[in-house]
XYZ file of C-alpha atoms in Angstrom:
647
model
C -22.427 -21.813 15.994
C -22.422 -20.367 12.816
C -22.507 -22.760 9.754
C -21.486 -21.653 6.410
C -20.876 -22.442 2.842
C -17.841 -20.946 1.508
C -18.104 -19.727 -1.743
C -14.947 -18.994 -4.531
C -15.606 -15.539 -4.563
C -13.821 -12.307 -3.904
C -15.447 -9.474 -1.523
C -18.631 -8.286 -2.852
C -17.839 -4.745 -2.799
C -21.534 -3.607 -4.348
C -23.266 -5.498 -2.027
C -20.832 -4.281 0.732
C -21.626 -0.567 0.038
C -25.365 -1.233 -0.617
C -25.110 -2.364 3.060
C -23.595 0.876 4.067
C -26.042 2.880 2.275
C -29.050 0.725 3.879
C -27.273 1.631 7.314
C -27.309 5.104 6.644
C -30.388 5.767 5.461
C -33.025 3.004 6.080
C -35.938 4.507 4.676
C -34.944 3.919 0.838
C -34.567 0.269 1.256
C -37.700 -1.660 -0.469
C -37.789 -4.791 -0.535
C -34.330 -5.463 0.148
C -33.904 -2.719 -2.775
C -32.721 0.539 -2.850
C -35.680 2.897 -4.001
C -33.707 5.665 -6.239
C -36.685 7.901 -5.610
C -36.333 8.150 -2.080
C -32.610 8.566 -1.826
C -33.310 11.659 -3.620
C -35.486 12.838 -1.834
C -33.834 12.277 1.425
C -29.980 14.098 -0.086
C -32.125 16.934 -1.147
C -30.487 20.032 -2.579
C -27.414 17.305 -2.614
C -28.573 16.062 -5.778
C -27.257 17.727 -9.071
C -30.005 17.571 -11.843
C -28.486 20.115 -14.482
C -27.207 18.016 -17.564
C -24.469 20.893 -17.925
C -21.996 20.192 -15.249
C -18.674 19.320 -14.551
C -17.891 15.628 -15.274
C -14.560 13.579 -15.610
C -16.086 10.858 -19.251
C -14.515 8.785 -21.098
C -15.198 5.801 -23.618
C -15.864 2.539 -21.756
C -15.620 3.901 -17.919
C -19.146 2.279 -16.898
C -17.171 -0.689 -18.658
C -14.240 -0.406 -16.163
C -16.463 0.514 -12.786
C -18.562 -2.836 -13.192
C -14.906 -4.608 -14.195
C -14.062 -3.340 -10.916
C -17.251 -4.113 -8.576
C -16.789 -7.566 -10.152
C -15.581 -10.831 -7.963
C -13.127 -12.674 -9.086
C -13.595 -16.623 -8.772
C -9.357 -17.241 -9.430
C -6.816 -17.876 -6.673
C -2.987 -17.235 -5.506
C -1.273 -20.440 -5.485
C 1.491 -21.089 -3.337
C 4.955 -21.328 -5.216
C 7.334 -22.830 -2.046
C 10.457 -23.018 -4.175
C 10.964 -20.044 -5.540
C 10.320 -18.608 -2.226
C 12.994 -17.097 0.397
C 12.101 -17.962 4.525
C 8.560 -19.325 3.343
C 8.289 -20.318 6.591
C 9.232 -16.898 8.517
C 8.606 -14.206 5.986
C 5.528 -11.693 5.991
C 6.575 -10.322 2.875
C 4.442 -11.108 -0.348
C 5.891 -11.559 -4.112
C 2.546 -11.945 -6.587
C 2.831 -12.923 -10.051
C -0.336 -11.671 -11.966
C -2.824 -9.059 -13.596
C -2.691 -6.671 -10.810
C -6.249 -6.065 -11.364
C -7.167 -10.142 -10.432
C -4.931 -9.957 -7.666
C -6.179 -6.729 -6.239
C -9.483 -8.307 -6.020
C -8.025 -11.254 -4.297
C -6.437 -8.727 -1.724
C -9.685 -6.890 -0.596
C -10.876 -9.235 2.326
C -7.109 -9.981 3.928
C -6.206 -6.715 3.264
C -8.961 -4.404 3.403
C -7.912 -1.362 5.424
C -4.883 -2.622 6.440
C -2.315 -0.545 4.184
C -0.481 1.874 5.287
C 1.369 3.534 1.917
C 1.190 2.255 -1.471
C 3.913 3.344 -4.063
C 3.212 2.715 -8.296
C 5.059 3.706 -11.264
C 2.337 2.688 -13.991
C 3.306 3.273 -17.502
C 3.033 6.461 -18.397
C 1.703 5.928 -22.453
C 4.276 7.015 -24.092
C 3.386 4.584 -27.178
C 6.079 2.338 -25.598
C 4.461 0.966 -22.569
C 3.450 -2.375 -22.230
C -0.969 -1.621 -21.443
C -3.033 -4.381 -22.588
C -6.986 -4.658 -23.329
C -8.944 -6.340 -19.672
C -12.134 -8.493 -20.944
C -15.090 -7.738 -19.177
C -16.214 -10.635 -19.290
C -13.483 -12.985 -17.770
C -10.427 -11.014 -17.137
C -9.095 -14.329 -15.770
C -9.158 -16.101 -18.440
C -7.904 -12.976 -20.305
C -5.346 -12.669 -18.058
C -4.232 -16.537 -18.223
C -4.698 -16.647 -22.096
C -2.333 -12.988 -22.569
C 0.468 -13.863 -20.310
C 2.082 -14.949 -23.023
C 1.677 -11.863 -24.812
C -0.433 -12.506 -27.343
C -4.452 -12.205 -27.453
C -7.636 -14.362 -28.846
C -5.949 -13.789 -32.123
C -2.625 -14.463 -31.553
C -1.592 -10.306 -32.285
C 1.291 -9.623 -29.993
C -0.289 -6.886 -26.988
C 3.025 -4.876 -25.470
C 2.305 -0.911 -26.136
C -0.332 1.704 -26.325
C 0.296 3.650 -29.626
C -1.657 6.963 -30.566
C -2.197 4.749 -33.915
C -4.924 2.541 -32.108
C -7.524 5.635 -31.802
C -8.318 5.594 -28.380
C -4.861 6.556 -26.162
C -6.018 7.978 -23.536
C -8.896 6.454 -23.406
C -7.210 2.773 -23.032
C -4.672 4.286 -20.275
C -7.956 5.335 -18.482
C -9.746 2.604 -18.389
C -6.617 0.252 -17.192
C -5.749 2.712 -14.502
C -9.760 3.539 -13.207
C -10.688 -0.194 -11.743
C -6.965 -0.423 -10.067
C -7.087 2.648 -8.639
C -10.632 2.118 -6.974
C -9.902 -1.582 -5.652
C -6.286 -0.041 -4.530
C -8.204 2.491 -2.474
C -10.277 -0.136 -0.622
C -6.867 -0.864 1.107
C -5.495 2.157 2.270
C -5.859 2.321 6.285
C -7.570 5.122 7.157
C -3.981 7.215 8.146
C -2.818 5.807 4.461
C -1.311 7.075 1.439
C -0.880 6.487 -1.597
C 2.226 8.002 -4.442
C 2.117 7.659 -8.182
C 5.099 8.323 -10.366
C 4.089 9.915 -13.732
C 4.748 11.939 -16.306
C 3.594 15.131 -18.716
C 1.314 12.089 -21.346
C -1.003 11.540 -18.541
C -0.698 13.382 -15.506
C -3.618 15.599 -16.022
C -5.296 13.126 -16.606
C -4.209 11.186 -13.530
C -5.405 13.656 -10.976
C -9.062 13.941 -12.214
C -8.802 10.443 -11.982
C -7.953 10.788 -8.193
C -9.999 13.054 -7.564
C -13.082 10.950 -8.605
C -11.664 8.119 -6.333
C -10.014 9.473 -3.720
C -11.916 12.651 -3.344
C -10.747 16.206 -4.449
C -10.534 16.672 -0.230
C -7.820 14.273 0.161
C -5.256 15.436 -2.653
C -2.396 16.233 -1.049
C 0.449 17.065 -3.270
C 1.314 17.028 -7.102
C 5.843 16.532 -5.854
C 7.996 18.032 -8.928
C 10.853 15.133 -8.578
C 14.277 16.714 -11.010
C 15.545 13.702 -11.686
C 18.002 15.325 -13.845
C 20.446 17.933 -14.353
C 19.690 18.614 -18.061
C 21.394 18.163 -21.441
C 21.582 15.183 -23.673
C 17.514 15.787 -24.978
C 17.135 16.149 -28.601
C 13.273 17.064 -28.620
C 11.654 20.102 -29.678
C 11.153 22.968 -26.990
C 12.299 22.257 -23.558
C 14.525 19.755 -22.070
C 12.682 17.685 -19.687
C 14.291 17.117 -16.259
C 11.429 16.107 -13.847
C 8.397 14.223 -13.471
C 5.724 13.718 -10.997
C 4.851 11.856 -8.075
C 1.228 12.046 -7.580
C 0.173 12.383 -3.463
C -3.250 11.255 -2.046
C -4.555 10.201 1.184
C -7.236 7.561 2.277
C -9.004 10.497 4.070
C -7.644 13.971 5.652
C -9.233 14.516 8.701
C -8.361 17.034 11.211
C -5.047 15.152 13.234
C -3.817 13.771 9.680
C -0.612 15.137 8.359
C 2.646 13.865 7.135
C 5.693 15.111 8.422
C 9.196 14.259 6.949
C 12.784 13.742 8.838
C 14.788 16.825 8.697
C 16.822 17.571 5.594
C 20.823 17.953 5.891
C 20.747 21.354 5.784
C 17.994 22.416 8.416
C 19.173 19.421 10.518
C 22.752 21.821 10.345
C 20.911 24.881 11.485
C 20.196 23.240 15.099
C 24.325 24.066 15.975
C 23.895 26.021 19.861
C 23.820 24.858 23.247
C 21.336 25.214 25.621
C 22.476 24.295 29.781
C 18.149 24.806 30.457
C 17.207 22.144 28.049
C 19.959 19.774 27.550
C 18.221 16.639 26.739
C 16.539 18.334 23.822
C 19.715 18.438 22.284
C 21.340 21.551 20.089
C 18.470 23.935 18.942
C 17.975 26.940 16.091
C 15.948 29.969 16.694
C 12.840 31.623 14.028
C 11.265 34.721 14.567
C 8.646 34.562 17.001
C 6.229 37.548 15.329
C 4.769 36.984 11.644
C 3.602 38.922 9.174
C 0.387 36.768 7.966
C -2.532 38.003 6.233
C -4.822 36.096 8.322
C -5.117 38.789 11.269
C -6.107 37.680 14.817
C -6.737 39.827 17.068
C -5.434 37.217 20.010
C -2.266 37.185 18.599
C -1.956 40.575 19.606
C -0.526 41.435 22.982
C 2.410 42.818 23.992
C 5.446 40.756 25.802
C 7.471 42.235 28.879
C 10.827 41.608 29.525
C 13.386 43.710 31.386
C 11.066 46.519 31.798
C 10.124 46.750 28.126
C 6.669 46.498 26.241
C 7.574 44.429 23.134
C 4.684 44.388 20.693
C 4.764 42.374 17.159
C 5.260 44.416 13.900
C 1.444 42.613 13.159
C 0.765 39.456 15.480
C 2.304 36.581 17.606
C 2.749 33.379 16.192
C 1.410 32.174 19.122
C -1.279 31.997 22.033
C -0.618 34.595 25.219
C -0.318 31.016 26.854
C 2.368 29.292 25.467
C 4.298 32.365 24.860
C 3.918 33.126 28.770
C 4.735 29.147 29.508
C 8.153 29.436 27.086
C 8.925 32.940 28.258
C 8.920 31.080 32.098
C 11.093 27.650 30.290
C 13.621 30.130 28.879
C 12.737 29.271 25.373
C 12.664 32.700 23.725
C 15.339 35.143 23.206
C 15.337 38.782 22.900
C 17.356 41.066 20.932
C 17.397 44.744 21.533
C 18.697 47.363 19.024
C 19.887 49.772 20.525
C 20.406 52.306 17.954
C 17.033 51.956 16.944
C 15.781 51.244 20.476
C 14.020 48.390 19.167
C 13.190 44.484 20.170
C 12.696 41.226 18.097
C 11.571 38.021 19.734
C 13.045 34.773 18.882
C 11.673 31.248 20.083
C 14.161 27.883 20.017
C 13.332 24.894 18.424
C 14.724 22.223 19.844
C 16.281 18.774 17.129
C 14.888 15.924 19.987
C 11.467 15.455 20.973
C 10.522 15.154 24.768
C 11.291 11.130 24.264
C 14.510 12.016 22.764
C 13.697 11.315 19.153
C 15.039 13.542 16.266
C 11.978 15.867 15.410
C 10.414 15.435 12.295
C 9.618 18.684 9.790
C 7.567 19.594 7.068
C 8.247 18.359 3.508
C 8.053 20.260 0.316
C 6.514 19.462 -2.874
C 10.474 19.974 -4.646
C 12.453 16.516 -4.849
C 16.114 17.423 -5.979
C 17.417 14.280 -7.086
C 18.232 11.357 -6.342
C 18.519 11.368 -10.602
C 17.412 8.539 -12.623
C 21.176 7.498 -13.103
C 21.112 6.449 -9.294
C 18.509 4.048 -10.182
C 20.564 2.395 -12.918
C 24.328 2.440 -10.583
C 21.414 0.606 -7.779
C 20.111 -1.776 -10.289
C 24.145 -2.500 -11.374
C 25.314 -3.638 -7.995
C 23.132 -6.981 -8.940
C 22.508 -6.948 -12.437
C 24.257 -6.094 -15.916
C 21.919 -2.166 -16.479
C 20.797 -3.807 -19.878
C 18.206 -6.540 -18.195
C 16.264 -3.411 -16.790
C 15.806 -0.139 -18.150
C 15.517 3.144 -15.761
C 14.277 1.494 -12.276
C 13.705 4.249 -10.116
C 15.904 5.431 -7.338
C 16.270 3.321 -4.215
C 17.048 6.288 -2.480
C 13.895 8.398 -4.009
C 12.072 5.577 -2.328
C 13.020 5.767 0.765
C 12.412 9.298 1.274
C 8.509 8.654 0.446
C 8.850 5.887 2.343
C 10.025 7.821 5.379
C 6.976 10.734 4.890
C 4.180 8.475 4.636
C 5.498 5.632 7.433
C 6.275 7.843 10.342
C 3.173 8.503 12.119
C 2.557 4.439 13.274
C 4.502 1.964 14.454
C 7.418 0.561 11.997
C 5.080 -2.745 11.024
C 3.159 -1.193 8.202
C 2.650 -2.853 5.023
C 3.773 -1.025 1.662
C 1.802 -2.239 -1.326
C 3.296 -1.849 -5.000
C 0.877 -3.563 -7.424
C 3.185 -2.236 -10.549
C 6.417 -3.407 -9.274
C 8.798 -3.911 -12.170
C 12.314 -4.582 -11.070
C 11.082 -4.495 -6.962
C 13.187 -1.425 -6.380
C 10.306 -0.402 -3.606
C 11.215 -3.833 -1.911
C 14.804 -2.853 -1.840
C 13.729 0.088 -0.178
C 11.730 -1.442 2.530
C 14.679 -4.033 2.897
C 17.577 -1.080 3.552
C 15.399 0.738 6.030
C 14.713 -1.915 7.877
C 17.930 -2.423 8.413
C 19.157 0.857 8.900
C 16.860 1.663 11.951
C 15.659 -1.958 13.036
C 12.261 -1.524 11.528
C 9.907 -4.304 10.574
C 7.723 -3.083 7.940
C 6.429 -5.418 5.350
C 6.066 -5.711 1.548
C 3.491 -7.028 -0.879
C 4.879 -6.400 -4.630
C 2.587 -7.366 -7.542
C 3.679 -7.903 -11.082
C 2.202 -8.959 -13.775
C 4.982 -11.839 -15.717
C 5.525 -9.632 -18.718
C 7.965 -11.685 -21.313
C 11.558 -10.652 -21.608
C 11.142 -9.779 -25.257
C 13.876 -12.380 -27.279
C 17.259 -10.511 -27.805
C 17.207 -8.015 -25.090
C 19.529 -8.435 -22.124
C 17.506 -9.559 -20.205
C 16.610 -12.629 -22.193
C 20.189 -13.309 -22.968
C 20.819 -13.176 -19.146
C 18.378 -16.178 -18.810
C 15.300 -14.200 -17.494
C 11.761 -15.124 -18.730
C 9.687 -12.418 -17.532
C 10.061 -9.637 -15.503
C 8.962 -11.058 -12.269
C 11.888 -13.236 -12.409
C 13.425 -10.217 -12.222
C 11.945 -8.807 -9.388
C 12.144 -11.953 -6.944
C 16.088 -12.501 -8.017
C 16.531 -8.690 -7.295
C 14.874 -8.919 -3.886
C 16.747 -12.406 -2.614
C 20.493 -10.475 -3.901
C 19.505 -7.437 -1.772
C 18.695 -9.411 1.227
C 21.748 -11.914 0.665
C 24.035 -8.575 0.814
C 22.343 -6.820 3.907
C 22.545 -9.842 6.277
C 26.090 -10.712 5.066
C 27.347 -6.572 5.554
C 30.017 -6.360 8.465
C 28.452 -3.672 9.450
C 24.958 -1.128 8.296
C 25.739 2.290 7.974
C 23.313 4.790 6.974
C 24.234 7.278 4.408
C 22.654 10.914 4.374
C 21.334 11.321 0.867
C 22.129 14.761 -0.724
C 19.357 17.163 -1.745
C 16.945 19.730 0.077
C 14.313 17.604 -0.017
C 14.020 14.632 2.604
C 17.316 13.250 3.841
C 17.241 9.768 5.929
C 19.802 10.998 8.831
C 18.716 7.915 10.965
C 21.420 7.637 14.062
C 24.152 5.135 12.198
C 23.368 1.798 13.743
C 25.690 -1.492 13.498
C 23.893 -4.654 13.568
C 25.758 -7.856 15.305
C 25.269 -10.847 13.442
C 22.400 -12.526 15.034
C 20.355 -8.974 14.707
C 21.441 -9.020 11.213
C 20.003 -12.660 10.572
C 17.050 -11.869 12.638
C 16.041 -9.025 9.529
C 12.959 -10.447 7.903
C 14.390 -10.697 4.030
C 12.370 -13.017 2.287
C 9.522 -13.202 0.831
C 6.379 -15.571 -0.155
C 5.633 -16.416 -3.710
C 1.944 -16.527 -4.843
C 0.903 -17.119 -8.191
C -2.580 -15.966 -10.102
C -4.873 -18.886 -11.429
C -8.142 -20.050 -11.721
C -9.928 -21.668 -8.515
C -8.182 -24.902 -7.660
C -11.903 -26.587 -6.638
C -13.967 -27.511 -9.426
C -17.414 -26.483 -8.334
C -15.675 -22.660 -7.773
C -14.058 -22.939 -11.440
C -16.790 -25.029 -13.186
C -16.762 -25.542 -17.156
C -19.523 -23.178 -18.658
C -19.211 -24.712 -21.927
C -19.412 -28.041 -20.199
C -21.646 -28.040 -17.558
C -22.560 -31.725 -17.906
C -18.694 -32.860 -17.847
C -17.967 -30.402 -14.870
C -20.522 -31.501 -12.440
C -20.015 -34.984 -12.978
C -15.721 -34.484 -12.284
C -17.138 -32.597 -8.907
C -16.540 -35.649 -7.226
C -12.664 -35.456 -7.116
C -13.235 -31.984 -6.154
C -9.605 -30.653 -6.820
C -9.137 -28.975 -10.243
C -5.766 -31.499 -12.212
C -2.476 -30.810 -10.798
C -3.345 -28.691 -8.049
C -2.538 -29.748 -4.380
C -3.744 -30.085 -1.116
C -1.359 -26.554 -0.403
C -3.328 -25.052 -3.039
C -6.553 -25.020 -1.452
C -5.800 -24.358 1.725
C -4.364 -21.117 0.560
C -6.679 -20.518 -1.585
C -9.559 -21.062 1.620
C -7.323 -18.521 3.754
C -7.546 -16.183 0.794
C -11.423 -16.141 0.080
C -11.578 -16.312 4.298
C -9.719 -13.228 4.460
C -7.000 -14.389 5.993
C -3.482 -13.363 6.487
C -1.044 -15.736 3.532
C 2.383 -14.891 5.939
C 0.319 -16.654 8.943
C 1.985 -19.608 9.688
C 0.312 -23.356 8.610
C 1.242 -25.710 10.769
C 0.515 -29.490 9.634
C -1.151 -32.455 12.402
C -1.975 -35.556 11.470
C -4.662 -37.308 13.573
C -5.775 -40.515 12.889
C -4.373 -40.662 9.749
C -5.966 -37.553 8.797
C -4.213 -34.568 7.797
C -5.077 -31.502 9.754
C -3.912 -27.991 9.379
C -3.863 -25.174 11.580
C -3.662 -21.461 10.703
C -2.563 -18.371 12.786
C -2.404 -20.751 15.579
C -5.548 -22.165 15.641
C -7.583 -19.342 14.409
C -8.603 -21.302 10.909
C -8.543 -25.221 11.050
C -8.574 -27.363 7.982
C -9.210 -30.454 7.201
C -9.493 -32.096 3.457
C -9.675 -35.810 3.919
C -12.900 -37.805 3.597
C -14.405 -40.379 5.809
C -14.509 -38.280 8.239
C -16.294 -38.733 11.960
C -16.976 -37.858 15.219
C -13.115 -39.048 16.307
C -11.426 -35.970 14.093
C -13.634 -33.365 15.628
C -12.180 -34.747 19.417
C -8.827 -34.546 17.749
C -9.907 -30.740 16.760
C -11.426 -30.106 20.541
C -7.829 -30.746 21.762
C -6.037 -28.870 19.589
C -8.058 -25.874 21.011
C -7.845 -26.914 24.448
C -4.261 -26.924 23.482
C -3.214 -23.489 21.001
C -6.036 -21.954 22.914
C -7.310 -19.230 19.913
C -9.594 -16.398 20.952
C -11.474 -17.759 18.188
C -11.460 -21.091 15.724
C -13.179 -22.180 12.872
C -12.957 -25.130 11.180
C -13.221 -26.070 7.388
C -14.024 -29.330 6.095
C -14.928 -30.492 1.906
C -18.698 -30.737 1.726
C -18.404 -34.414 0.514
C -15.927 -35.244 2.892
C -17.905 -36.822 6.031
C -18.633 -40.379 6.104
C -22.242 -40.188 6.004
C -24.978 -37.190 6.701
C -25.064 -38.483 10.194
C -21.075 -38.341 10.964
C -21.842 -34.355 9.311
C -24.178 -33.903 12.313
C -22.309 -35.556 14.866
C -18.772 -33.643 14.187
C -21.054 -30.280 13.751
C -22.351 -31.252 17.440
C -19.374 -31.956 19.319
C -17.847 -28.732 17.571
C -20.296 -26.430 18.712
C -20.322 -28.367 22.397
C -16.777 -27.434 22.866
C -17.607 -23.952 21.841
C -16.146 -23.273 17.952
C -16.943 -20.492 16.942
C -17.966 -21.287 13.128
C -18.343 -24.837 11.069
C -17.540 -24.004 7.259
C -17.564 -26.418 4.272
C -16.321 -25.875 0.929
């Protein structure tokens, strides 16, 4: 059995790639510490000693990697009631410093994203970017959510007045970015909307993080049709949408469904090949500069030699294997005496699904004035200014989604008005997906006479979690989903229409869990620096004031890395209150006195949920006596759990 003592800490990500290092290369570890010395000596040439060379600096970015590589000892607390389907729900609503919460994220959700969508401010002097502490970003974080720092100055924009502009945009975006990273699956993605102020900026920055291998696209999105700009020069009508991956490797790609107007193209009939549907035809020779020699042959048909212009666009193989299935045509001019060779490509895939196609780095629309008219079917357009597209959404959301199964989780740690939840929400129920949500959003105030504030609205997350339950009120109460093709060349959702009955309707997952950033709820993981005499003596109530029972067994899954949508299921035993997580895979128990009698309780309940593994957490103070901790530990590890944790 393993016994441990959990601590109130986030992943140690230094530690954890000091570990991969040491695994790598075992001959510069000394002492349990990594000799420099040797590690250049084993990379070699791989090391770059010349003081001239290309670097990516700015003021305070050894600041923001350490802010980074930092734990973080705070918590996500439950918040029940302004939850929707607490109970049923895997989608997440977090109210916090992104940067905190991302650092709560990394052990549940390590590696375990599949596409994460941002629109950070893009400094333009009006965006709300405000200074982290290095010290205790916590605290900073709990002490400026009210908008105001140390010294009571008001912190909502980024002006070119304060001297360092870029510089403060940088060192916001450089620890997000990094910890955001960390959570990408290894098929993952990850799109950032952004302007001219910073987007040079932003891809160096990407580069350094993501590697310079895995950029994948810099997308020019028009999102509108000009006129109405008063500036000097040009009139602005796009901006960007940044494109990396977790890591190109040689099957990773992203393919897109099939715009309106190629999907038209696939218009003729085909009696050889009916169940892959209508088809189109493309020339079957090419006229590439990359010249291979076995892509040179000629083709025979009816007597005839035909022979490319330069090369085949493909092997002598398949050509011979779709020259036997029928699949190529062949013209003959007969003026000219000539032949051209055309091959059909077919709209359905051997399983019968629509083929997918390439997407282009050109979004045409949807324009920004989609965003507001989506915004105005729940809210007056003055409480929220320019939320993005649903529909631009959904079209990144059906590139970087379609390679796995429909459960992947979509991660949007600046989330605003929760327009990418919307667009989770609507494709789920257009093609009877299940993919899940975690928005993050830091409770910005509503600033006093904006519309917003005169709706009733505090902050923006309020916002966000009202926009999210009025989208999912009006999707399970539709008569009937139908899909609308969006216009543009760009990606076009044609999913096959699809009317829900009721009970599929109610059966669409659209809730969503409230958490809430804060400092540790247990004492001895949130202790009193400035009191250290005061804090170890209140130890013995263990909970920090006003926090519950909820709190810290949330706050235990959390550090554990586990899943916050698993379901917690309460047992009482003995007058003790037991619960059980993920169906026995994490047991906790909080009361004192206890003995040997709870841990038989415990043996049952696995006899009974049957996990493939348990452990079980109990407070450190909690047993009876030293000899009850022994006992319980005994019996535990008897009956074969797997670890015995206190806290």
């Amino acid at each position: 059995m393993l016994e441990q003592n959990l601590n109130g800490q986030t992943l140690d990500i230094v530690s954890e790639n000091v570990q991969k290092l040491k695994a790598l290369f075992p001959e510069i570890v000394s002492e349990n510490k990594i000799d420099f010395e040797k590690l250049q000596a084993v990379l070699g040439e791989y090391i770059e000693t010349d003081n001239e060379r290309y670097n990516f600096i700015w003021n305070g970015k050894g600041k923001a990697l350490r802010l980074a590589q930092t734990p973080s000892t705070g918590t996500l607390r439950p918040c029940r009631e302004e939850s929707k389907d607490w109970d049923t729900t895997q989608n997440l609503y977090v109210e916090g410093d992104n940067l905190e919460v991302l650092k709560l994220l990394q052990k549940t959700y390590h590696n375990k994203i599949k596409m994460i969508y941002i629109d950070p401010p893009y400094n333009t002097g009006n965006d709300f970017v405000y200074p982290d502490d290095y010290k205790a970003n916590l605290e900073n974080y709990l002490k400026i959510t009210g908008q105001v720092d140390e010294e009571d100055r008001r912190i909502s924009t980024n002006s070119e007045a304060g001297g360092r502009y870029h510089t403060d945009w940088l060192n916001m975006m450089y620890p997000r970015l990094r910890l955001a990273r960390n959570l990408l699956n290894d098929k993952g993605v990850i799109f950032i909307s952004i302007d001219d102020n910073e987007a040079d900026n932003l891809k160096k920055l990407c580069n350094e993080i993501f590697g310079e291998d895995n950029f994948v696209a810099q997308l020019v999105w028009q999102k509108k049709t000009g006129a109405g700009a008063r500036g000097k020069g040009y009139i602005g009508l796009h901006e960007y949408i940044l494109c990396y991956a977790k890591s190109i490797t040689v099957d990773w790609d992203l393919m897109a469904p099939l715009a309106k107007k190629t999907k038209a193209m696939y218009n003729k009939k085909d009696e050889y090949c009916d169940k892959l549907g209508p088809y189109a035809t493309w020339p079957l020779d090419t006229t590439s500069m990359d010249e291979r020699t076995n892509l040179r042959f000629p083709i025979f048909h009816d007597g005839y030699e035909i022979w490319p212009k330069k090369q085949w666009l493909w092997s002598r193989d398949r050509v011979e294997t779709a020259q036997k299935e029928n699949k190529l045509i062949f013209n003959h001019n007969q003026k000219e005496d000539s032949w051209t060779v055309r091959f059909k490509g077919y709209l359905f895939d051997e399983t019968g699904e629509v083929k997918l196609g390439k997407p282009t780095t050109m979004f045409i629309g949807p324009y920004t004035q989609e965003g507001t008219k989506d915004f105005e079917q729940f809210f007056s357009r003055d409480i929220f200014p320019f939320p993005k597209p649903v529909a631009l959404l959904k079209q990144i959301l059906a590139i970087s989604i379609n390679q796995s199964d429909d459960d992947d989780i979509i991660l949007d740690f600046f989330s605003g008005s929760s327009t990418t939840s919307q667009a989770v929400l609507e494709l789920n129920s257009e093609d009877g997906g299940n993919r899940k949500f975690i928005m993050v959003q830091l409770p910005e105030l509503c600033a006093e006479g904006t519309g917003a504030a005169k709706a009733g609205y505090k902050n923006i997350c309020e916002i966000g979690k009202e926009r999210i339950r009025r989208v999912g009120e009006k999707i399970v109460n539709s008569e009937e989903l139908r899909v609308k093709g969006e216009q543009g060349d760009q990606v076009t959702l044609n999913f096959a229409l699809l009317t829900l009955n009721s009970n599929e309707r109610s059966s669409l997952d659209v809730g969503f869990k409230v958490f809430k950033l804060d400092s540790s709820n247990l004492k001895k993981w949130n202790p009193d620096y400035d009191n250290l005499e005061a804090s170890l003596e209140g130890m013995v109530s263990n909970y920090v004031d006003g926090r519950t029972e909820l709190d810290v067994v949330y706050e235990i899954m959390l550090k554990y890395g586990i899943d916050l949508t698993f379901p917690v299921e309460e047992y009482n035993f003995s007058g003790k209150k037991v619960y059980s997580i993920g169906f026995g895979a994490l047991v906790i128990c909080l009361d004192s006195d206890i003995t040997t009698s709870l841990a038989q309780d415990i043996i049952k309940l696995k006899e009974e949920l049957t996990p493939e593994t348990m452990r079980v957490v109990f407070k450190d103070n909690g047993f009876a006596n030293d000899a009850a901790k022994t006992n319980v530990k005994e019996n535990l590890r008897q009956a074969g759990i797997d670890e015995f944790v206190t806290v």
